[in-house]
PDB file of C-alpha atoms in Angstrom:
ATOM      1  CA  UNK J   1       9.415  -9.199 -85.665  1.00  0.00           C
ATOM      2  CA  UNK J   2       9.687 -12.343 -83.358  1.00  0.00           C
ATOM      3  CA  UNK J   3       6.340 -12.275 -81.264  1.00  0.00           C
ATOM      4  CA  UNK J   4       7.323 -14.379 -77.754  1.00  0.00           C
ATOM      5  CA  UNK J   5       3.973 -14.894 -76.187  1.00  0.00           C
ATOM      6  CA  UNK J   6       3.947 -16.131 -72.279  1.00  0.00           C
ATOM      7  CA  UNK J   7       1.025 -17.779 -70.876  1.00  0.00           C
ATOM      8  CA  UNK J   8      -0.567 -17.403 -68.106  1.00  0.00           C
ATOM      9  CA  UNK J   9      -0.579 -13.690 -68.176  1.00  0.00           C
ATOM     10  CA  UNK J  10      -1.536 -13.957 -64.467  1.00  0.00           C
ATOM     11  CA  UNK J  11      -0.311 -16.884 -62.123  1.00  0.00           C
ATOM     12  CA  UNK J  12      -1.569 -17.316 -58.140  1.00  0.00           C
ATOM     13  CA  UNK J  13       0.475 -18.965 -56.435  1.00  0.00           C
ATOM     14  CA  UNK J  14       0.512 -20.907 -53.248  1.00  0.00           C
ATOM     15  CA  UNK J  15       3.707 -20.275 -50.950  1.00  0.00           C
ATOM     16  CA  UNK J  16       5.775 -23.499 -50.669  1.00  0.00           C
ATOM     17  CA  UNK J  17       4.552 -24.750 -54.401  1.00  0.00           C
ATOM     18  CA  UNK J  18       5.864 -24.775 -57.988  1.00  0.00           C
ATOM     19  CA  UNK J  19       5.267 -22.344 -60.416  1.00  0.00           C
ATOM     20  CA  UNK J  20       5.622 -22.421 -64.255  1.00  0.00           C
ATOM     21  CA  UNK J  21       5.566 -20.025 -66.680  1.00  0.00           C
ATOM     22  CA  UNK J  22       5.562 -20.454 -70.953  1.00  0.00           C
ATOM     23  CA  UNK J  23       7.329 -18.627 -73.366  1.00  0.00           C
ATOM     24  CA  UNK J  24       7.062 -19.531 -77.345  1.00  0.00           C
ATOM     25  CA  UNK J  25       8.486 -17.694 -79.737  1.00  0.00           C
ATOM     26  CA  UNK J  26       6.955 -17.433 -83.263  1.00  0.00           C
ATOM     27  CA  UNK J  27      10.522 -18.775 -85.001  1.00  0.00           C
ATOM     28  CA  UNK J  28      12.674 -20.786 -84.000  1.00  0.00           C
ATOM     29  CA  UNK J  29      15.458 -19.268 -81.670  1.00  0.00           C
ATOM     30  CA  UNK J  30      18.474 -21.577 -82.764  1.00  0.00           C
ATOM     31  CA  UNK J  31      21.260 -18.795 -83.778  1.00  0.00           C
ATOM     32  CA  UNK J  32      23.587 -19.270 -86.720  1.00  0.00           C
ATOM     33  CA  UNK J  33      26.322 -20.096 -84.237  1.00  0.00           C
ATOM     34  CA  UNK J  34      24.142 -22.912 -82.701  1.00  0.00           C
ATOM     35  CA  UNK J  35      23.470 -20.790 -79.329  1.00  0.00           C
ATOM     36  CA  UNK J  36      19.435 -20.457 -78.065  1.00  0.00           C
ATOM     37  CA  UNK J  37      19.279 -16.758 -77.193  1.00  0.00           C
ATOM     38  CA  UNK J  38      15.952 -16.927 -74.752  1.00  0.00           C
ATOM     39  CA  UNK J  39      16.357 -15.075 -71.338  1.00  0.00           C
ATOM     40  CA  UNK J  40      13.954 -14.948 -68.632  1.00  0.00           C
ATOM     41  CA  UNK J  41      14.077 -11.753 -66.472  1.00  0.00           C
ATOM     42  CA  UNK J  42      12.307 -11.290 -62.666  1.00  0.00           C
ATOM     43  CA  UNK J  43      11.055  -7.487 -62.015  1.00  0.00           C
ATOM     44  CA  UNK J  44       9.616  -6.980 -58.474  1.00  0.00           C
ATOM     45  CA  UNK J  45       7.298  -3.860 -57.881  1.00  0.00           C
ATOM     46  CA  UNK J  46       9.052  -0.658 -58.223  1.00  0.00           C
ATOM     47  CA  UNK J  47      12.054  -2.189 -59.400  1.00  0.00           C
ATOM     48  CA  UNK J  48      14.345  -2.697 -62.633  1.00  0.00           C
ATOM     49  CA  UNK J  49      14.428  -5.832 -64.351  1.00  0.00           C
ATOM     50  CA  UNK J  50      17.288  -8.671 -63.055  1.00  0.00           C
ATOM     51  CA  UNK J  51      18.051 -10.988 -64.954  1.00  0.00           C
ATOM     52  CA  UNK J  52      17.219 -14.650 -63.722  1.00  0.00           C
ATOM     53  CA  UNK J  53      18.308 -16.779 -66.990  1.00  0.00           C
ATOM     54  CA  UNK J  54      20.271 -16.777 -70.041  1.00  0.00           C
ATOM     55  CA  UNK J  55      20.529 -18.861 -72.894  1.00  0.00           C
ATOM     56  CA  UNK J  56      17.281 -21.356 -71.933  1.00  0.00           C
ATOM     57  CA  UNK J  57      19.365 -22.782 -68.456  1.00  0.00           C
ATOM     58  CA  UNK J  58      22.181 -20.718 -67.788  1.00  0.00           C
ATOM     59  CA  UNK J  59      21.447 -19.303 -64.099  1.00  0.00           C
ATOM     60  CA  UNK J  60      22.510 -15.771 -63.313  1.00  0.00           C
ATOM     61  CA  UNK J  61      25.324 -15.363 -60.371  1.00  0.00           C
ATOM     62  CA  UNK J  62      22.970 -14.954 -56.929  1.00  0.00           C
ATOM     63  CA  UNK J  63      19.769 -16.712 -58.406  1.00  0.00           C
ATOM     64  CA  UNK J  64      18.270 -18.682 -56.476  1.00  0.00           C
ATOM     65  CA  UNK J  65      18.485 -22.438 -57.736  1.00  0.00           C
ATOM     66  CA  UNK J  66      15.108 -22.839 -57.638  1.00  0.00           C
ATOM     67  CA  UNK J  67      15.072 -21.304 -60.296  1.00  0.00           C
ATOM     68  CA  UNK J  68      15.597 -23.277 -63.699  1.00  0.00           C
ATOM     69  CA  UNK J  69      14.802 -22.498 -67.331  1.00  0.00           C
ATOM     70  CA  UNK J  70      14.044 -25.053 -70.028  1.00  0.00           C
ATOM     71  CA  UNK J  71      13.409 -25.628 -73.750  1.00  0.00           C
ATOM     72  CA  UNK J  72      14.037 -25.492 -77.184  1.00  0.00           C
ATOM     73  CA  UNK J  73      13.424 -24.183 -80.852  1.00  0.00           C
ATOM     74  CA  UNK J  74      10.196 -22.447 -80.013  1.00  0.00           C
ATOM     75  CA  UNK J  75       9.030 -23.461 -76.582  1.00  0.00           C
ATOM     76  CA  UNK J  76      10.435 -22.304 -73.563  1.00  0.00           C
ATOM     77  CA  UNK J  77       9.656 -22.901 -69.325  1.00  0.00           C
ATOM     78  CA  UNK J  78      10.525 -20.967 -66.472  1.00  0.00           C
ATOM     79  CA  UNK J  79      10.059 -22.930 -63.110  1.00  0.00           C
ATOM     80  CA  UNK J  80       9.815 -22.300 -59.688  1.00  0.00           C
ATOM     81  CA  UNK J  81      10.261 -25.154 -58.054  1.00  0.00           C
ATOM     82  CA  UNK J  82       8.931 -24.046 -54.661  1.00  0.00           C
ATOM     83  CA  UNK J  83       7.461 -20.516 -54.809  1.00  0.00           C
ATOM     84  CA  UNK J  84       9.034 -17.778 -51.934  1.00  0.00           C
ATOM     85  CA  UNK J  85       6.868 -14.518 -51.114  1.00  0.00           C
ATOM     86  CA  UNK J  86      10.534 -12.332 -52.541  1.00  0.00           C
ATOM     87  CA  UNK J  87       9.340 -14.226 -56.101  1.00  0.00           C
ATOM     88  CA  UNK J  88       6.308 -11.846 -56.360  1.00  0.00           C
ATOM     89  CA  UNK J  89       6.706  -9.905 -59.535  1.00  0.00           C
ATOM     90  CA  UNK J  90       6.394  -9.782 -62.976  1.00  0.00           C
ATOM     91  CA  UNK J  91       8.307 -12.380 -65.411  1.00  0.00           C
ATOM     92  CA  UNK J  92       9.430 -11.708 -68.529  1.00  0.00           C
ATOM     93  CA  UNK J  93      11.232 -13.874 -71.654  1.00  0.00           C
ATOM     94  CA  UNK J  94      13.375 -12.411 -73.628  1.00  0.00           C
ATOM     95  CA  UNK J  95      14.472 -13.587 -77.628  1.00  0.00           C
ATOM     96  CA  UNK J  96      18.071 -12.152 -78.995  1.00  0.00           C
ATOM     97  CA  UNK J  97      18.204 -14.185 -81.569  1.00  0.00           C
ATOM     98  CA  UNK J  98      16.386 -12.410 -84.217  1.00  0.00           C
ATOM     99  CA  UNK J  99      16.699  -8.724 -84.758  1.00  0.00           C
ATOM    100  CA  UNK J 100      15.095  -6.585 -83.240  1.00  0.00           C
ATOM    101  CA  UNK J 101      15.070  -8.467 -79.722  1.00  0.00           C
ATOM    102  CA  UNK J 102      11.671  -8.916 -78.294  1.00  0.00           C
ATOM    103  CA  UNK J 103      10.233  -9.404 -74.568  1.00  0.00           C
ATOM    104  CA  UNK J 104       6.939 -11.342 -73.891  1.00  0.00           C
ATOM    105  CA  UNK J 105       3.870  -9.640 -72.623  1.00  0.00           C
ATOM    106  CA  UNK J 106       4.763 -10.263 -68.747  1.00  0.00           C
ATOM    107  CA  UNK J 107       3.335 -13.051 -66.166  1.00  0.00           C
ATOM    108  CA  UNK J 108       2.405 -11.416 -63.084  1.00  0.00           C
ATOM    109  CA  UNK J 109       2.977 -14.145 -59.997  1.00  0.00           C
ATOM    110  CA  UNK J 110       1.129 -13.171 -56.585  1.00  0.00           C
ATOM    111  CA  UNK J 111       0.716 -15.199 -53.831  1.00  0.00           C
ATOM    112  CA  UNK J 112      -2.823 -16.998 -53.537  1.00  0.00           C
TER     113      UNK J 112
ATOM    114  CA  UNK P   1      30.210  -2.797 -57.950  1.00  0.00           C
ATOM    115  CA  UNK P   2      29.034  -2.359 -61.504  1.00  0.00           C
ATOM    116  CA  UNK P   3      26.148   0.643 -61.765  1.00  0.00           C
ATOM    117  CA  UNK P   4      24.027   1.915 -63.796  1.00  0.00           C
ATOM    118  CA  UNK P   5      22.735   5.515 -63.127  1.00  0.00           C
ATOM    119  CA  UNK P   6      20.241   6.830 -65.640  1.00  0.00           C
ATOM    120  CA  UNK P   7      19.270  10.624 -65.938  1.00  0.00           C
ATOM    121  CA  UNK P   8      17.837  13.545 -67.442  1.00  0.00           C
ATOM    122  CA  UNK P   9      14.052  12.773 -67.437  1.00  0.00           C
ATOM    123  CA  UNK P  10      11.032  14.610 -66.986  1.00  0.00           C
ATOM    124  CA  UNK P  11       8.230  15.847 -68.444  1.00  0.00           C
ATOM    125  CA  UNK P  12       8.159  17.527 -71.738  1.00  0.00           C
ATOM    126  CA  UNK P  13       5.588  18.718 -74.168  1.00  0.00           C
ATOM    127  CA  UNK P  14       4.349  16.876 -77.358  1.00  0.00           C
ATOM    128  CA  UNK P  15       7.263  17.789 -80.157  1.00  0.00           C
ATOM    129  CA  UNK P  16       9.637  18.675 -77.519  1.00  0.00           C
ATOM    130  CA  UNK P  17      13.359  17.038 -76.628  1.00  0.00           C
ATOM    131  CA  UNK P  18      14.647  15.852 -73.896  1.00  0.00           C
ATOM    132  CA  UNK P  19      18.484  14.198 -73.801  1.00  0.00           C
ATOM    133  CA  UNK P  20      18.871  10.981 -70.987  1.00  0.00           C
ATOM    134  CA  UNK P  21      22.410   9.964 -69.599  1.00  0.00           C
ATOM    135  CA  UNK P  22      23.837   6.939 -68.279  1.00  0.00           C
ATOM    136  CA  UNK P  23      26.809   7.035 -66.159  1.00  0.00           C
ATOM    137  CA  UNK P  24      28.859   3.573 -65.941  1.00  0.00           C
ATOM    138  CA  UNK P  25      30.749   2.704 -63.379  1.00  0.00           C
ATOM    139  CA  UNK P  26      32.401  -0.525 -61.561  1.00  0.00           C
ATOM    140  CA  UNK P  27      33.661  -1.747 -65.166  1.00  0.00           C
ATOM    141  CA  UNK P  28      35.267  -0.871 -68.053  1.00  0.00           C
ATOM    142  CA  UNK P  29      32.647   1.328 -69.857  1.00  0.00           C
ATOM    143  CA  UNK P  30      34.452   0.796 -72.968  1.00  0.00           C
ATOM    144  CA  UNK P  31      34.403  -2.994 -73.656  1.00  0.00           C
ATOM    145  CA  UNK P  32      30.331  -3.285 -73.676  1.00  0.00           C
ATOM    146  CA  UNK P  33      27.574  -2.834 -76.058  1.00  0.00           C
ATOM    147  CA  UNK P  34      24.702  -0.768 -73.902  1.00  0.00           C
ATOM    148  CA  UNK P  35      21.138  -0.875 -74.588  1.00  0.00           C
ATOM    149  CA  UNK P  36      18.565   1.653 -73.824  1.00  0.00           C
ATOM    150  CA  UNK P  37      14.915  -0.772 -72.983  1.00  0.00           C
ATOM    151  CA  UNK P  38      11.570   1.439 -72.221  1.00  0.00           C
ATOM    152  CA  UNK P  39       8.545   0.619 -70.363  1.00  0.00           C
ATOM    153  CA  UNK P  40       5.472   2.602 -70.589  1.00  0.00           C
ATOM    154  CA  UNK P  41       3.583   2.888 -67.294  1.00  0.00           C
ATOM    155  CA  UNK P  42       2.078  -0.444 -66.006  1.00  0.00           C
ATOM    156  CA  UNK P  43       2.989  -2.286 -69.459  1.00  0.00           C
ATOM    157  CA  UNK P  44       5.864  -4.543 -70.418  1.00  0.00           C
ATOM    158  CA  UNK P  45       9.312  -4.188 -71.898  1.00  0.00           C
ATOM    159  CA  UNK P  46      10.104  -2.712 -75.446  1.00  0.00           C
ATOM    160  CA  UNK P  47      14.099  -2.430 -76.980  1.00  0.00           C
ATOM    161  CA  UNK P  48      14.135   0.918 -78.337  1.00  0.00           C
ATOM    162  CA  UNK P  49      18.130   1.381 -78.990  1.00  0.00           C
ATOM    163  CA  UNK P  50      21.993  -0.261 -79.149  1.00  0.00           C
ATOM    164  CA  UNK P  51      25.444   0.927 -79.534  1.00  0.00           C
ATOM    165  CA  UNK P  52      28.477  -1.044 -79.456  1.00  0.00           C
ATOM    166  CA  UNK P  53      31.114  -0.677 -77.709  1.00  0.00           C
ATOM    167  CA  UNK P  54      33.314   1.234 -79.740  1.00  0.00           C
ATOM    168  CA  UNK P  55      29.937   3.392 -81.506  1.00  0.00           C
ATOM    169  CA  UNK P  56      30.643   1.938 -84.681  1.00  0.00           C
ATOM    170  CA  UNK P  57      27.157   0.016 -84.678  1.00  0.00           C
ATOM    171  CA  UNK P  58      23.761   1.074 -83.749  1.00  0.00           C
ATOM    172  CA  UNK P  59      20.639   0.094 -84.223  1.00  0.00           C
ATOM    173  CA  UNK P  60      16.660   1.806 -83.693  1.00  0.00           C
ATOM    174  CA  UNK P  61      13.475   0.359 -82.546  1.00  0.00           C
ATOM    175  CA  UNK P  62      11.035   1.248 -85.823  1.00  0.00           C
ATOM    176  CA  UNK P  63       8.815   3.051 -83.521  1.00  0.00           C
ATOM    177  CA  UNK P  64      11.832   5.767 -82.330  1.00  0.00           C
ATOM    178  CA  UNK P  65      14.007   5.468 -85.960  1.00  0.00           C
ATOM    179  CA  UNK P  66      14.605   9.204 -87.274  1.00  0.00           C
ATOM    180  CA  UNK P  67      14.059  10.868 -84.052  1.00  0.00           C
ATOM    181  CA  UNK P  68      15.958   9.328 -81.469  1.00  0.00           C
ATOM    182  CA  UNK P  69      19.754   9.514 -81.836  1.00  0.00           C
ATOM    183  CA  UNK P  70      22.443   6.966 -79.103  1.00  0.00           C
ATOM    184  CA  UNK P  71      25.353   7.612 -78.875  1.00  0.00           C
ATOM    185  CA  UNK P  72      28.326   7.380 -76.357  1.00  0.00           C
ATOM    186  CA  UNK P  73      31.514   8.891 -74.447  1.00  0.00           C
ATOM    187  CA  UNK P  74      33.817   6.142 -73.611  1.00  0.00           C
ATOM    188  CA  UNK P  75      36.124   8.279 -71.783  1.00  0.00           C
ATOM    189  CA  UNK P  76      33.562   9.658 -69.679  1.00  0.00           C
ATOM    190  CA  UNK P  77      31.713   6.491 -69.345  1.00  0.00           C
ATOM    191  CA  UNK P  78      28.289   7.638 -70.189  1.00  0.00           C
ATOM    192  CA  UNK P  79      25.611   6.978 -72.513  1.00  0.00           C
ATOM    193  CA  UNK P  80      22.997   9.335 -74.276  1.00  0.00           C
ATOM    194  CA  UNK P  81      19.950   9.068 -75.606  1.00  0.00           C
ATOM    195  CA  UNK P  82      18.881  12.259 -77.757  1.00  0.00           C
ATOM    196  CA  UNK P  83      15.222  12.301 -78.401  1.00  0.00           C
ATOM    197  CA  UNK P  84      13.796  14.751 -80.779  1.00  0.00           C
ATOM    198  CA  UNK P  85      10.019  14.745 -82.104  1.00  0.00           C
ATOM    199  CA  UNK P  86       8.304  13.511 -78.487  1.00  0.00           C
ATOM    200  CA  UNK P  87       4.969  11.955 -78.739  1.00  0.00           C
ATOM    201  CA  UNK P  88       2.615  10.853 -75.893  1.00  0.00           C
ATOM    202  CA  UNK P  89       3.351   7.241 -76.738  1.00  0.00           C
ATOM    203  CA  UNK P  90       7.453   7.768 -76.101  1.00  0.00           C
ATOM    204  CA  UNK P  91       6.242   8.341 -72.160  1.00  0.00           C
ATOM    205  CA  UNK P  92       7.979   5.201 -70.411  1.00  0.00           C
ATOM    206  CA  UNK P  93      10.489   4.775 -68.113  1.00  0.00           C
ATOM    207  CA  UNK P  94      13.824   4.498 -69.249  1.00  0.00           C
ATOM    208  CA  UNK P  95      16.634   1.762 -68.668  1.00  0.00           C
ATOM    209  CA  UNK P  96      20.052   1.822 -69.923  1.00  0.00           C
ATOM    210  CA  UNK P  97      21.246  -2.092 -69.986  1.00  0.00           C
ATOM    211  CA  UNK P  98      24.555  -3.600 -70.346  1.00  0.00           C
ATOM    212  CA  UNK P  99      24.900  -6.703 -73.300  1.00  0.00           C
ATOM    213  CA  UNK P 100      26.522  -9.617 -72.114  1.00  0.00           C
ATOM    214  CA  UNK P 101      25.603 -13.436 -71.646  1.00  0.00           C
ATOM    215  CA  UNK P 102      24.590 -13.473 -75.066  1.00  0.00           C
ATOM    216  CA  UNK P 103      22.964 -11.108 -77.761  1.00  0.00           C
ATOM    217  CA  UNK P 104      20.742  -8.858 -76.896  1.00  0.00           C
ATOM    218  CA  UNK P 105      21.381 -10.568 -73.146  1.00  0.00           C
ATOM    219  CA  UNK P 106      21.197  -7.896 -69.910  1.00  0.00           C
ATOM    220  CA  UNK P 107      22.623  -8.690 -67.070  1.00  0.00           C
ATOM    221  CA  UNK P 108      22.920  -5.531 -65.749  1.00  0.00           C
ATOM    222  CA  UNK P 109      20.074  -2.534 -65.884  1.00  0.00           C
ATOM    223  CA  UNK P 110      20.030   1.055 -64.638  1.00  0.00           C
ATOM    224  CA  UNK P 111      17.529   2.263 -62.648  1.00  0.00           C
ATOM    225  CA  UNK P 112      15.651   3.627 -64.906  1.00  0.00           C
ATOM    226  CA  UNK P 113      14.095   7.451 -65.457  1.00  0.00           C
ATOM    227  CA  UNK P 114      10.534   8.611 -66.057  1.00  0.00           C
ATOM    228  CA  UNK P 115       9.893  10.464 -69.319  1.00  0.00           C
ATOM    229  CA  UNK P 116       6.717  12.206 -69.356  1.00  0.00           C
ATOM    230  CA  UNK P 117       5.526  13.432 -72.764  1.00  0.00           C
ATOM    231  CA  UNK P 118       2.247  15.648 -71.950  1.00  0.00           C
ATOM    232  CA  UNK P 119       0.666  19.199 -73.124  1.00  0.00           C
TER     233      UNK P 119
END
């Protein structure tokens, strides 16, 4: 299986500043038909998972655009370019391109 | 609206079987693979099964392969997950996830139920 592993694992933050998060995969997650399968997915306490990004950039309908997702082949970004107190939560990447589909571990953002 | 509203959890003993539902609504139930994603309590996210949208393909986490069983009713838009052989490491809540954006892409998720597997 594809092992995504995110770093940090735990990320205070200060309100008002930018936040990153890393994902890398353990193969490369260039699909067959050329497409980058790598999501990134926001999941605030007590809640289900939304989905924030698709394909490495692609912005869900409603997110924020402070939101943005970058990368390629095996190394993938999630950044917050100016951290809101509704961001706390727990981030997660997502591959699709390799069977079976694999999350990271989780980066837990607080507020400092 | 599209929704998502997963069922039929609880808490079961060790060996025991429990069946969860999904009822779709908001969209056309029929056109969309649906996932079922588990998360045990205060750890991260694990795929555990797909079907497509017709039922022709499906697929199994290793760890649930042989004992869990997805399947689907298109014409009463709902998903099932049949699990058989319950172990303490199958307790996790439950999400039933809709494909799109992508493989193995959700941008929709249920909201979720609790399966408890305890003596």
């Amino acid at each position: 299986d594809v092992v995504m592993t995110q770093s940090p694992l735990s990320l205070p933050v200060t309100l008002g500043q930018p936040a990153s998060i890393s994902c890398t995969s353990s193969q490369s997650l260039v699909y067959s038909d050329g497409n980058t399968y790598l999501n990134w997915f926001q999941q605030r306490p007590g809640q289900s998972p939304r989905r924030l990004i698709y394909k490495v950039s692609n912005r869900d309908s409603g997110v924020p655009d402070r939101f943005s997702g970058s990368g390629s082949g095996t190394d993938f970004t999630l950044k917050i370019s100016r951290v809101e107190a509704e961001d706390v939560g727990v981030y997660y990447c997502l591959q699709g391109t390799h069977w079976p589909p694999t999350f990271g571990q989780g980066t837990k953002v607080e507020i400092k | 609206e599209v929704q998502l509203v997963g069922s039929g959890g609880g808490l079961v003993k060790p060996g025991g079987s429990l069946r969860l539902s999904c009822a779709a609504s908001g969209f056309t139930f029929s056109s969309y693979s649906i996932h079922w994603v588990r998360q045990a309590p205060g750890r991260g996210l694990e795929w555990v099964s797909s079907i497509s949208s017709s039922g022709t393909y499906i697929y199994y986490a290793d760890s649930v392969k042989g004992r869990f069983t997805i399947s689907r009713d298109n014409a009463k838009n709902s998903l099932y997950l049949q699990m058989n052989s319950l172990r303490a490491e199958d307790t996790a809540v439950y999400y039933c996830a809709r494909e799109e954006g992508g493989r193995y892409s959700y941008g929709y998720w249920g909201q979720g139920t609790l399966v408890t597997v305890s003596s």
